[in-house]
mmCIF file of the C-alpha atoms, coordinates in Angstrom:
data_MODEL
# 
_entry.id   MODEL 
# 
loop_
_atom_site.group_PDB 
_atom_site.id 
_atom_site.type_symbol 
_atom_site.label_atom_id 
_atom_site.label_alt_id 
_atom_site.label_comp_id 
_atom_site.label_asym_id 
_atom_site.label_entity_id 
_atom_site.label_seq_id 
_atom_site.pdbx_PDB_ins_code 
_atom_site.Cartn_x 
_atom_site.Cartn_y 
_atom_site.Cartn_z 
_atom_site.occupancy 
_atom_site.B_iso_or_equiv 
_atom_site.pdbx_formal_charge 
_atom_site.auth_seq_id 
_atom_site.auth_comp_id 
_atom_site.auth_asym_id 
_atom_site.auth_atom_id 
_atom_site.pdbx_PDB_model_num 
ATOM 1  C CA . MET A 1 1  ? -9.701  -20.442 -19.315 1.00 0.00 ? 1  MET A CA 1 
ATOM 2  C CA . LEU A 1 2  ? -11.942 -17.800 -19.311 1.00 0.00 ? 2  LEU A CA 1 
ATOM 3  C CA . ASP A 1 3  ? -11.752 -18.165 -23.349 1.00 0.00 ? 3  ASP A CA 1 
ATOM 4  C CA . LYS A 1 4  ? -11.687 -21.580 -23.460 1.00 0.00 ? 4  LYS A CA 1 
ATOM 5  C CA . GLY A 1 5  ? -13.129 -23.006 -20.350 1.00 0.00 ? 5  GLY A CA 1 
ATOM 6  C CA . THR A 1 6  ? -12.022 -25.833 -18.463 1.00 0.00 ? 6  THR A CA 1 
ATOM 7  C CA . PHE A 1 7  ? -12.322 -30.121 -18.502 1.00 0.00 ? 7  PHE A CA 1 
ATOM 8  C CA . ASN A 1 8  ? -15.802 -29.843 -16.868 1.00 0.00 ? 8  ASN A CA 1 
ATOM 9  C CA . LYS A 1 9  ? -17.036 -26.293 -17.492 1.00 0.00 ? 9  LYS A CA 1 
ATOM 10 C CA . ASP A 1 10 ? -17.225 -24.653 -20.917 1.00 0.00 ? 10 ASP A CA 1 
ATOM 11 C CA . LYS A 1 11 ? -16.574 -20.746 -21.160 1.00 0.00 ? 11 LYS A CA 1 
ATOM 12 C CA . TYR A 1 12 ? -20.370 -20.106 -21.339 1.00 0.00 ? 12 TYR A CA 1 
ATOM 13 C CA . GLU A 1 13 ? -21.081 -21.791 -18.008 1.00 0.00 ? 13 GLU A CA 1 
ATOM 14 C CA . ILE A 1 14 ? -18.119 -20.001 -16.306 1.00 0.00 ? 14 ILE A CA 1 
ATOM 15 C CA . GLY A 1 15 ? -19.449 -16.624 -17.614 1.00 0.00 ? 15 GLY A CA 1 
ATOM 16 C CA . ASP A 1 16 ? -23.000 -17.502 -16.546 1.00 0.00 ? 16 ASP A CA 1 
ATOM 17 C CA . PHE A 1 17 ? -21.906 -18.380 -13.095 1.00 0.00 ? 17 PHE A CA 1 
ATOM 18 C CA . LEU A 1 18 ? -19.756 -15.511 -12.698 1.00 0.00 ? 18 LEU A CA 1 
ATOM 19 C CA . ASP A 1 19 ? -22.594 -13.032 -14.005 1.00 0.00 ? 19 ASP A CA 1 
ATOM 20 C CA . SER A 1 20 ? -25.059 -14.887 -11.545 1.00 0.00 ? 20 SER A CA 1 
ATOM 21 C CA . VAL A 1 21 ? -22.845 -14.060 -8.252  1.00 0.00 ? 21 VAL A CA 1 
ATOM 22 C CA . GLY A 1 22 ? -22.544 -10.348 -9.659  1.00 0.00 ? 22 GLY A CA 1 
ATOM 23 C CA . ALA A 1 23 ? -18.653 -11.183 -10.030 1.00 0.00 ? 23 ALA A CA 1 
ATOM 24 C CA . GLU A 1 24 ? -16.343 -8.459  -11.108 1.00 0.00 ? 24 GLU A CA 1 
ATOM 25 C CA . LEU A 1 25 ? -13.020 -9.393  -12.889 1.00 0.00 ? 25 LEU A CA 1 
ATOM 26 C CA . LYS A 1 26 ? -10.133 -6.820  -14.028 1.00 0.00 ? 26 LYS A CA 1 
ATOM 27 C CA . PHE A 1 27 ? -7.301  -7.510  -15.471 1.00 0.00 ? 27 PHE A CA 1 
ATOM 28 C CA . GLY A 1 28 ? -4.094  -4.837  -15.850 1.00 0.00 ? 28 GLY A CA 1 
ATOM 29 C CA . SER A 1 29 ? -0.674  -4.530  -17.095 1.00 0.00 ? 29 SER A CA 1 
ATOM 30 C CA . PRO A 1 30 ? 0.928   -1.425  -15.580 1.00 0.00 ? 30 PRO A CA 1 
ATOM 31 C CA . LYS A 1 31 ? 4.606   -0.554  -16.341 1.00 0.00 ? 31 LYS A CA 1 
ATOM 32 C CA . HIS A 1 32 ? 6.590   -3.577  -14.289 1.00 0.00 ? 32 HIS A CA 1 
ATOM 33 C CA . HIS A 1 33 ? 3.990   -6.341  -13.504 1.00 0.00 ? 33 HIS A CA 1 
ATOM 34 C CA . ILE A 1 34 ? 0.594   -7.686  -14.309 1.00 0.00 ? 34 ILE A CA 1 
ATOM 35 C CA . PHE A 1 35 ? -2.283  -8.288  -12.438 1.00 0.00 ? 35 PHE A CA 1 
ATOM 36 C CA . PHE A 1 36 ? -5.790  -9.935  -11.784 1.00 0.00 ? 36 PHE A CA 1 
ATOM 37 C CA . THR A 1 37 ? -8.271  -9.556  -9.181  1.00 0.00 ? 37 THR A CA 1 
ATOM 38 C CA . GLY A 1 38 ? -12.027 -10.355 -8.647  1.00 0.00 ? 38 GLY A CA 1 
ATOM 39 C CA . HIS A 1 39 ? -14.822 -9.137  -6.519  1.00 0.00 ? 39 HIS A CA 1 
ATOM 40 C CA . CYS A 1 40 ? -18.272 -10.878 -5.720  1.00 0.00 ? 40 CYS A CA 1 
ATOM 41 C CA . LEU A 1 41 ? -20.315 -10.830 -2.514  1.00 0.00 ? 41 LEU A CA 1 
ATOM 42 C CA . LYS A 1 42 ? -19.676 -13.754 0.231   1.00 0.00 ? 42 LYS A CA 1 
ATOM 43 C CA . THR A 1 43 ? -23.477 -14.244 0.182   1.00 0.00 ? 43 THR A CA 1 
ATOM 44 C CA . MET A 1 44 ? -23.932 -14.921 -3.252  1.00 0.00 ? 44 MET A CA 1 
ATOM 45 C CA . LEU A 1 45 ? -21.511 -17.951 -3.228  1.00 0.00 ? 45 LEU A CA 1 
ATOM 46 C CA . THR A 1 46 ? -23.517 -20.405 -1.411  1.00 0.00 ? 46 THR A CA 1 
ATOM 47 C CA . TRP A 1 47 ? -20.901 -22.963 -1.462  1.00 0.00 ? 47 TRP A CA 1 
ATOM 48 C CA . PHE A 1 48 ? -18.316 -21.620 0.858   1.00 0.00 ? 48 PHE A CA 1 
# 
């Protein structure tokens, strides 16, 4: 999704939104699993 976008948003709109809320995304693959985490300040998400 982050590389290609979605039906409604292209990858640049998604990236701009994540930047605007100060989001931090992490991906990892230790020995036996993979993970994805994301963080941002709730005060930046006005639609919640």
